[in-house]
mmCIF file with all atom_site columns, C-alpha atoms and ligand atoms in Angstrom:
data_model
loop_
_atom_site.group_PDB
_atom_site.id
_atom_site.type_symbol
_atom_site.label_atom_id
_atom_site.label_alt_id
_atom_site.label_comp_id
_atom_site.label_asym_id
_atom_site.label_entity_id
_atom_site.label_seq_id
_atom_site.pdbx_PDB_ins_code
_atom_site.Cartn_x
_atom_site.Cartn_y
_atom_site.Cartn_z
_atom_site.occupancy
_atom_site.B_iso_or_equiv
_atom_site.pdbx_formal_charge
_atom_site.auth_seq_id
_atom_site.auth_comp_id
_atom_site.auth_asym_id
_atom_site.auth_atom_id
_atom_site.pdbx_PDB_model_num
ATOM   1   C  CA  . MET A 1 1   ? 123.162 110.720 95.057  1.00 0.00 ? 12  MET A CA  1
ATOM   2   C  CA  . GLY A 1 2   ? 124.171 107.293 93.749  1.00 0.00 ? 13  GLY A CA  1
ATOM   3   C  CA  . GLU A 1 3   ? 121.859 104.407 93.146  1.00 0.00 ? 14  GLU A CA  1
ATOM   4   C  CA  . LEU A 1 4   ? 120.789 102.506 96.249  1.00 0.00 ? 15  LEU A CA  1
ATOM   5   C  CA  . VAL A 1 5   ? 122.282 99.042  96.517  1.00 0.00 ? 16  VAL A CA  1
ATOM   6   C  CA  . ARG A 1 6   ? 120.911 96.425  98.871  1.00 0.00 ? 17  ARG A CA  1
ATOM   7   C  CA  . THR A 1 7   ? 123.364 94.337  100.860 1.00 0.00 ? 18  THR A CA  1
ATOM   8   C  CA  . GLY A 1 8   ? 123.122 91.773  103.619 1.00 0.00 ? 19  GLY A CA  1
ATOM   9   C  CA  . ILE A 1 9   ? 125.385 91.049  106.557 1.00 0.00 ? 20  ILE A CA  1
ATOM   10  C  CA  . SER A 1 10  ? 125.520 88.167  109.046 1.00 0.00 ? 21  SER A CA  1
ATOM   11  C  CA  . LEU A 1 11  ? 125.963 88.898  112.727 1.00 0.00 ? 22  LEU A CA  1
ATOM   12  C  CA  . GLU A 1 12  ? 125.129 87.449  116.100 1.00 0.00 ? 23  GLU A CA  1
ATOM   13  C  CA  . GLU A 1 13  ? 121.515 87.721  117.244 1.00 0.00 ? 24  GLU A CA  1
ATOM   14  C  CA  . GLY A 1 14  ? 122.401 89.380  120.572 1.00 0.00 ? 25  GLY A CA  1
ATOM   15  C  CA  . LEU A 1 15  ? 124.639 91.931  118.902 1.00 0.00 ? 26  LEU A CA  1
ATOM   16  C  CA  . LEU A 1 16  ? 121.889 92.925  116.482 1.00 0.00 ? 27  LEU A CA  1
ATOM   17  C  CA  . ALA A 1 17  ? 119.307 93.134  119.291 1.00 0.00 ? 28  ALA A CA  1
ATOM   18  C  CA  . ARG A 1 18  ? 121.560 95.453  121.291 1.00 0.00 ? 29  ARG A CA  1
ATOM   19  C  CA  . PHE A 1 19  ? 122.239 97.568  118.190 1.00 0.00 ? 30  PHE A CA  1
ATOM   20  C  CA  . ASP A 1 20  ? 118.501 97.861  117.486 1.00 0.00 ? 31  ASP A CA  1
ATOM   21  C  CA  . GLU A 1 21  ? 117.874 99.000  121.084 1.00 0.00 ? 32  GLU A CA  1
ATOM   22  C  CA  . VAL A 1 22  ? 120.567 101.676 120.882 1.00 0.00 ? 33  VAL A CA  1
ATOM   23  C  CA  . ILE A 1 23  ? 119.482 103.082 117.524 1.00 0.00 ? 34  ILE A CA  1
ATOM   24  C  CA  . ALA A 1 24  ? 115.803 103.081 118.536 1.00 0.00 ? 35  ALA A CA  1
ATOM   25  C  CA  . ALA A 1 25  ? 116.682 105.057 121.672 1.00 0.00 ? 36  ALA A CA  1
ATOM   26  C  CA  . LYS A 1 26  ? 118.529 107.569 119.496 1.00 0.00 ? 37  LYS A CA  1
ATOM   27  C  CA  . GLY A 1 27  ? 115.478 107.942 117.291 1.00 0.00 ? 38  GLY A CA  1
ATOM   28  C  CA  . TYR A 1 28  ? 116.578 106.197 114.102 1.00 0.00 ? 39  TYR A CA  1
ATOM   29  C  CA  . GLN A 1 29  ? 113.560 105.227 112.013 1.00 0.00 ? 40  GLN A CA  1
ATOM   30  C  CA  . ASN A 1 30  ? 115.311 102.229 110.527 1.00 0.00 ? 41  ASN A CA  1
ATOM   31  C  CA  . ARG A 1 31  ? 118.480 100.165 110.697 1.00 0.00 ? 42  ARG A CA  1
ATOM   32  C  CA  . SER A 1 32  ? 119.704 101.226 107.239 1.00 0.00 ? 43  SER A CA  1
ATOM   33  C  CA  . GLU A 1 33  ? 120.062 104.887 108.188 1.00 0.00 ? 44  GLU A CA  1
ATOM   34  C  CA  . ALA A 1 34  ? 121.955 103.959 111.364 1.00 0.00 ? 45  ALA A CA  1
ATOM   35  C  CA  . VAL A 1 35  ? 124.352 101.730 109.414 1.00 0.00 ? 46  VAL A CA  1
ATOM   36  C  CA  . ARG A 1 36  ? 124.873 104.450 106.780 1.00 0.00 ? 47  ARG A CA  1
ATOM   37  C  CA  . ASP A 1 37  ? 125.839 106.898 109.546 1.00 0.00 ? 48  ASP A CA  1
ATOM   38  C  CA  . LEU A 1 38  ? 128.299 104.411 111.042 1.00 0.00 ? 49  LEU A CA  1
ATOM   39  C  CA  . ILE A 1 39  ? 129.908 103.915 107.623 1.00 0.00 ? 50  ILE A CA  1
ATOM   40  C  CA  . ARG A 1 40  ? 130.191 107.687 107.105 1.00 0.00 ? 51  ARG A CA  1
ATOM   41  C  CA  . ASP A 1 41  ? 131.783 108.076 110.529 1.00 0.00 ? 52  ASP A CA  1
ATOM   42  C  CA  . HIS A 1 42  ? 134.259 105.349 109.657 1.00 0.00 ? 53  HIS A CA  1
ATOM   43  C  CA  . LEU A 1 43  ? 135.126 107.089 106.367 1.00 0.00 ? 54  LEU A CA  1
ATOM   44  C  CA  . VAL A 1 44  ? 135.754 110.386 108.182 1.00 0.00 ? 55  VAL A CA  1
ATOM   45  C  CA  . ASN A 1 45  ? 138.001 108.596 110.684 1.00 0.00 ? 56  ASN A CA  1
ATOM   46  C  CA  . GLU A 1 46  ? 139.990 107.127 107.796 1.00 0.00 ? 57  GLU A CA  1
ATOM   47  C  CA  . GLU A 1 47  ? 140.477 110.609 106.339 1.00 0.00 ? 58  GLU A CA  1
ATOM   48  C  CA  . VAL A 1 48  ? 141.625 111.907 109.722 1.00 0.00 ? 59  VAL A CA  1
ATOM   49  C  CA  . GLU A 1 49  ? 144.112 109.064 110.168 1.00 0.00 ? 60  GLU A CA  1
ATOM   50  C  CA  . ALA A 1 50  ? 145.479 109.592 106.649 1.00 0.00 ? 61  ALA A CA  1
ATOM   51  C  CA  . ASN A 1 51  ? 146.014 113.317 107.416 1.00 0.00 ? 62  ASN A CA  1
ATOM   52  C  CA  . LYS A 1 52  ? 143.619 114.309 104.640 1.00 0.00 ? 63  LYS A CA  1
ATOM   53  C  CA  . GLU A 1 53  ? 141.763 117.601 104.283 1.00 0.00 ? 64  GLU A CA  1
ATOM   54  C  CA  . VAL A 1 54  ? 139.124 118.024 106.985 1.00 0.00 ? 65  VAL A CA  1
ATOM   55  C  CA  . PHE A 1 55  ? 136.877 120.653 108.505 1.00 0.00 ? 66  PHE A CA  1
ATOM   56  C  CA  . GLY A 1 56  ? 136.810 121.061 112.264 1.00 0.00 ? 67  GLY A CA  1
ATOM   57  C  CA  . THR A 1 57  ? 134.722 122.961 114.758 1.00 0.00 ? 68  THR A CA  1
ATOM   58  C  CA  . LEU A 1 58  ? 136.389 123.727 118.036 1.00 0.00 ? 69  LEU A CA  1
ATOM   59  C  CA  . THR A 1 59  ? 134.072 124.767 120.854 1.00 0.00 ? 70  THR A CA  1
ATOM   60  C  CA  . ILE A 1 60  ? 135.745 126.346 123.852 1.00 0.00 ? 71  ILE A CA  1
ATOM   61  C  CA  . MET A 1 61  ? 134.527 127.880 127.097 1.00 0.00 ? 72  MET A CA  1
ATOM   62  C  CA  . TYR A 1 62  ? 136.922 130.203 128.862 1.00 0.00 ? 73  TYR A CA  1
ATOM   63  C  CA  . ASP A 1 63  ? 137.263 132.935 131.459 1.00 0.00 ? 74  ASP A CA  1
ATOM   64  C  CA  . HIS A 1 64  ? 138.094 136.167 129.669 1.00 0.00 ? 75  HIS A CA  1
ATOM   65  C  CA  . HIS A 1 65  ? 139.448 137.599 132.955 1.00 0.00 ? 76  HIS A CA  1
ATOM   66  C  CA  . GLN A 1 66  ? 142.330 135.106 132.835 1.00 0.00 ? 77  GLN A CA  1
ATOM   67  C  CA  . ALA A 1 67  ? 145.410 137.297 132.371 1.00 0.00 ? 78  ALA A CA  1
ATOM   68  C  CA  . GLY A 1 68  ? 146.583 137.388 128.753 1.00 0.00 ? 79  GLY A CA  1
ATOM   69  C  CA  . LEU A 1 69  ? 144.214 134.703 127.536 1.00 0.00 ? 80  LEU A CA  1
ATOM   70  C  CA  . SER A 1 70  ? 142.149 136.795 125.124 1.00 0.00 ? 81  SER A CA  1
ATOM   71  C  CA  . GLU A 1 71  ? 145.364 138.055 123.489 1.00 0.00 ? 82  GLU A CA  1
ATOM   72  C  CA  . LYS A 1 72  ? 146.760 134.502 123.243 1.00 0.00 ? 83  LYS A CA  1
ATOM   73  C  CA  . LEU A 1 73  ? 143.563 133.241 121.631 1.00 0.00 ? 84  LEU A CA  1
ATOM   74  C  CA  . ILE A 1 74  ? 143.645 136.003 119.040 1.00 0.00 ? 85  ILE A CA  1
ATOM   75  C  CA  . ALA A 1 75  ? 147.368 135.488 118.385 1.00 0.00 ? 86  ALA A CA  1
ATOM   76  C  CA  . ALA A 1 76  ? 146.879 131.730 117.901 1.00 0.00 ? 87  ALA A CA  1
ATOM   77  C  CA  . GLN A 1 77  ? 144.136 132.386 115.357 1.00 0.00 ? 88  GLN A CA  1
ATOM   78  C  CA  . HIS A 1 78  ? 146.210 134.953 113.457 1.00 0.00 ? 89  HIS A CA  1
ATOM   79  C  CA  . ARG A 1 79  ? 149.161 132.535 113.331 1.00 0.00 ? 90  ARG A CA  1
ATOM   80  C  CA  . ALA A 1 80  ? 146.806 129.926 111.901 1.00 0.00 ? 91  ALA A CA  1
ATOM   81  C  CA  . GLY A 1 81  ? 145.875 132.289 109.059 1.00 0.00 ? 92  GLY A CA  1
ATOM   82  C  CA  . SER A 1 82  ? 143.489 130.768 106.546 1.00 0.00 ? 93  SER A CA  1
ATOM   83  C  CA  . ARG A 1 83  ? 143.086 127.595 108.606 1.00 0.00 ? 94  ARG A CA  1
ATOM   84  C  CA  . VAL A 1 84  ? 140.519 129.491 110.678 1.00 0.00 ? 95  VAL A CA  1
ATOM   85  C  CA  . LEU A 1 85  ? 137.514 130.171 108.450 1.00 0.00 ? 96  LEU A CA  1
ATOM   86  C  CA  . ALA A 1 86  ? 135.219 131.783 111.014 1.00 0.00 ? 97  ALA A CA  1
ATOM   87  C  CA  . THR A 1 87  ? 134.682 132.305 114.721 1.00 0.00 ? 98  THR A CA  1
ATOM   88  C  CA  . THR A 1 88  ? 131.600 133.008 116.790 1.00 0.00 ? 99  THR A CA  1
ATOM   89  C  CA  . HIS A 1 89  ? 131.734 134.429 120.287 1.00 0.00 ? 100 HIS A CA  1
ATOM   90  C  CA  . VAL A 1 90  ? 128.995 134.497 122.921 1.00 0.00 ? 101 VAL A CA  1
ATOM   91  C  CA  . HIS A 1 91  ? 129.360 136.168 126.349 1.00 0.00 ? 102 HIS A CA  1
ATOM   92  C  CA  . LEU A 1 92  ? 127.829 133.584 128.700 1.00 0.00 ? 103 LEU A CA  1
ATOM   93  C  CA  . ASP A 1 93  ? 128.037 135.529 131.950 1.00 0.00 ? 104 ASP A CA  1
ATOM   94  C  CA  . HIS A 1 94  ? 130.318 138.009 133.727 1.00 0.00 ? 105 HIS A CA  1
ATOM   95  C  CA  . HIS A 1 95  ? 133.345 135.683 133.507 1.00 0.00 ? 106 HIS A CA  1
ATOM   96  C  CA  . ASN A 1 96  ? 132.706 133.072 130.874 1.00 0.00 ? 107 ASN A CA  1
ATOM   97  C  CA  . CYS A 1 97  ? 132.831 133.205 127.109 1.00 0.00 ? 108 CYS A CA  1
ATOM   98  C  CA  . LEU A 1 98  ? 131.838 130.571 124.584 1.00 0.00 ? 109 LEU A CA  1
ATOM   99  C  CA  . GLU A 1 99  ? 133.680 130.520 121.296 1.00 0.00 ? 110 GLU A CA  1
ATOM   100 C  CA  . VAL A 1 100 ? 133.302 128.303 118.238 1.00 0.00 ? 111 VAL A CA  1
ATOM   101 C  CA  . LEU A 1 101 ? 136.080 128.219 115.657 1.00 0.00 ? 112 LEU A CA  1
ATOM   102 C  CA  . ILE A 1 102 ? 135.503 126.693 112.227 1.00 0.00 ? 113 ILE A CA  1
ATOM   103 C  CA  . MET A 1 103 ? 138.774 125.388 110.860 1.00 0.00 ? 114 MET A CA  1
ATOM   104 C  CA  . HIS A 1 104 ? 140.009 123.794 107.661 1.00 0.00 ? 115 HIS A CA  1
ATOM   105 C  CA  . GLY A 1 105 ? 143.219 122.008 106.707 1.00 0.00 ? 116 GLY A CA  1
ATOM   106 C  CA  . SER A 1 106 ? 145.047 118.702 107.037 1.00 0.00 ? 117 SER A CA  1
ATOM   107 C  CA  . SER A 1 107 ? 143.722 116.723 109.974 1.00 0.00 ? 118 SER A CA  1
ATOM   108 C  CA  . GLU A 1 108 ? 147.046 117.098 111.802 1.00 0.00 ? 119 GLU A CA  1
ATOM   109 C  CA  . SER A 1 109 ? 147.143 120.867 111.364 1.00 0.00 ? 120 SER A CA  1
ATOM   110 C  CA  . VAL A 1 110 ? 143.547 121.198 112.565 1.00 0.00 ? 121 VAL A CA  1
ATOM   111 C  CA  . ARG A 1 111 ? 144.216 118.955 115.564 1.00 0.00 ? 122 ARG A CA  1
ATOM   112 C  CA  . ASP A 1 112 ? 147.443 120.803 116.456 1.00 0.00 ? 123 ASP A CA  1
ATOM   113 C  CA  . LEU A 1 113 ? 145.689 124.155 116.272 1.00 0.00 ? 124 LEU A CA  1
ATOM   114 C  CA  . ALA A 1 114 ? 142.861 122.869 118.463 1.00 0.00 ? 125 ALA A CA  1
ATOM   115 C  CA  . ASN A 1 115 ? 145.254 121.372 121.022 1.00 0.00 ? 126 ASN A CA  1
ATOM   116 C  CA  . GLY A 1 116 ? 147.255 124.599 121.147 1.00 0.00 ? 127 GLY A CA  1
ATOM   117 C  CA  . ILE A 1 117 ? 144.083 126.450 122.126 1.00 0.00 ? 128 ILE A CA  1
ATOM   118 C  CA  . LEU A 1 118 ? 142.575 123.818 124.432 1.00 0.00 ? 129 LEU A CA  1
ATOM   119 C  CA  . THR A 1 119 ? 145.727 123.694 126.541 1.00 0.00 ? 130 THR A CA  1
ATOM   120 C  CA  . LEU A 1 120 ? 145.926 127.458 127.168 1.00 0.00 ? 131 LEU A CA  1
ATOM   121 C  CA  . ARG A 1 121 ? 145.516 128.353 130.823 1.00 0.00 ? 132 ARG A CA  1
ATOM   122 C  CA  . GLY A 1 122 ? 141.992 129.616 131.434 1.00 0.00 ? 133 GLY A CA  1
ATOM   123 C  CA  . VAL A 1 123 ? 140.348 127.536 128.702 1.00 0.00 ? 134 VAL A CA  1
ATOM   124 C  CA  . LYS A 1 124 ? 138.089 125.540 131.005 1.00 0.00 ? 135 LYS A CA  1
ATOM   125 C  CA  . HIS A 1 125 ? 136.389 123.184 128.611 1.00 0.00 ? 136 HIS A CA  1
ATOM   126 C  CA  . GLY A 1 126 ? 136.340 122.404 124.943 1.00 0.00 ? 137 GLY A CA  1
ATOM   127 C  CA  . LYS A 1 127 ? 136.095 119.831 122.235 1.00 0.00 ? 138 LYS A CA  1
ATOM   128 C  CA  . LEU A 1 128 ? 137.092 119.428 118.600 1.00 0.00 ? 139 LEU A CA  1
ATOM   129 C  CA  . VAL A 1 129 ? 134.673 117.817 116.149 1.00 0.00 ? 140 VAL A CA  1
ATOM   130 C  CA  . VAL A 1 130 ? 136.066 116.893 112.754 1.00 0.00 ? 141 VAL A CA  1
ATOM   131 C  CA  . THR A 1 131 ? 134.196 116.121 109.588 1.00 0.00 ? 142 THR A CA  1
ATOM   132 C  CA  . SER A 1 132 ? 135.094 115.606 105.962 1.00 0.00 ? 143 SER A CA  1
ATOM   133 C  CA  . VAL A 1 133 ? 133.417 115.719 102.590 1.00 0.00 ? 144 VAL A CA  1
ATOM   134 C  CA  . ALA A 1 134 ? 134.282 112.010 102.419 1.00 0.00 ? 145 ALA A CA  1
ATOM   135 C  CA  . ALA A 1 135 ? 131.103 111.538 104.478 1.00 0.00 ? 146 ALA A CA  1
ATOM   136 C  CA  . GLY A 1 136 ? 129.098 113.385 101.852 1.00 0.00 ? 147 GLY A CA  1
ATOM   137 C  CA  . HIS A 1 137 ? 129.962 111.276 98.786  1.00 0.00 ? 148 HIS A CA  1
ATOM   138 C  CA  . GLU A 1 138 ? 126.933 109.259 97.799  1.00 0.00 ? 149 GLU A CA  1
HETATM 139 NI NI1 . NI  B 2 .   ? 132.866 137.129 125.948 1.00 0.00 ? 216 NI  B NI1 1
#
């Protein structure tokens, strides 16, 4: 962890008041930690836009009775090879399965893989979350 540096910024009173309300509601203990998180999020977004190396978790919920879907999901993951690091599967009820895929690669390749899965018929809901070690450099 690098040395802490103090900095100051100027902004409108109302904007700061609204920010303080939002971060307090989220449970932040102080403004500095909230600002650090915003900066880290910005750095991750920059990595994503520059097609840098990222890690992604794709959470999907699907009906395993949908014809051919389980086979398509497995085929998509095999085609992706080492881009899929791990998967976890939970049987939610008689029809529905929850699956989490942990992926690694260029941001475009991770996004394309996620979109290929999210758009399969029978995948009812899902979301990709991307992070990067850029957020961890201190
Ligand atoms: Ni299942």
